[in-house]
Amino acid sequence: MPTWAGRCCPTAARRCATRSPGTGNRPSGNAERCRRLAATGVPASVQHDDLHDGNVFAADHRFFDWGDASVAHPFGTLLVTLNSVAHPFELPDGDPVLLRLRDAYLEPWTDRYDRADLREMAGLAVTVAKVGRALSWRRALCTPDPTRAEYAAAVPGWLGELFEPDRL
C-alpha cells in the first residue's frame, strides 16, 4: 500500500494491509494480479477509465472527459462502464445484462484469445482498476481548492471496493 494511503484514508489502508478480497487475512495480491495481466499478452493502451453514457457524444460516437485516462490494461475500463449500467437499473453482480455487455466489449479480442481467458483477464483488470480509480481521484484532489473537499471520500471509497465482489 503506498504511504500516501495511510495519510489520506487510514481506515482503508489498514484494511488493505491486513486483508485480501475473498481471503480475509492476506495482503491484497494486486502485484500478482498485475503480473498475471501483463503475462496475457494483451498490451496496455490508452484506457478512458470513465466510460459511461454521460461521456459519449451519441450523434457522432465520440468520447470526451479524458481526465481519468491512463495507459493501462484495456479491460480496466469495464469497471466504470459496468457500474454505470448496474447502479441505475439496480442490477445485481453477475446479472446477464452485465455479462452480455462484458462479452460484447471483449468480442474484438476473440480472434486471438479464448473467451474464458478473456473473461478471466477482465475480472483481473476490473479489480486492478479499482486502485487506478483511487489514484486518479487522489491526483484530482491534490489541490488547495476547497470545492474539491466534497469528493474526499472517493479515494477510500474506490480502495474499499477491493473488498466488494466484482460485477463480473
Short mmCIF file of C-alpha atoms in Angstrom, two decimals, residues 4 8-9 12 130 133-134 137-138 141 147-161:
data_model
loop_
_atom_site.label_atom_id
_atom_site.label_comp_id
_atom_site.label_asym_id
_atom_site.label_seq_id
_atom_site.Cartn_x
_atom_site.Cartn_y
_atom_site.Cartn_z
CA TRP A 4 0.03 8.30 0.99
CA CYS A 8 -5.39 10.25 3.35
CA CYS A 9 -7.51 7.23 4.20
CA ALA A 12 -8.91 1.76 4.04
CA LYS A 130 -10.14 -0.03 -8.53
CA ARG A 133 -9.51 4.88 -9.84
CA ALA A 134 -8.38 5.70 -6.30
CA TRP A 137 -9.12 10.67 -7.64
CA ARG A 138 -6.11 11.30 -5.43
CA LEU A 141 -7.89 16.09 -5.13
CA THR A 147 -14.57 22.96 -3.56
CA ARG A 148 -12.90 19.58 -4.07
CA ALA A 149 -13.44 18.58 -0.42
CA GLU A 150 -16.87 17.16 -1.22
CA TYR A 151 -15.13 14.41 -3.22
CA ALA A 152 -12.67 13.40 -0.48
CA ALA A 153 -14.46 10.09 0.10
CA ALA A 154 -13.68 8.94 -3.45
CA VAL A 155 -10.17 7.70 -2.65
CA PRO A 156 -11.07 5.44 0.29
CA GLY A 157 -14.31 4.55 -1.47
CA TRP A 158 -12.53 3.07 -4.50
CA LEU A 159 -9.99 1.31 -2.28
CA GLY A 160 -12.88 -0.06 -0.22
CA GLU A 161 -14.33 -1.60 -3.39
#
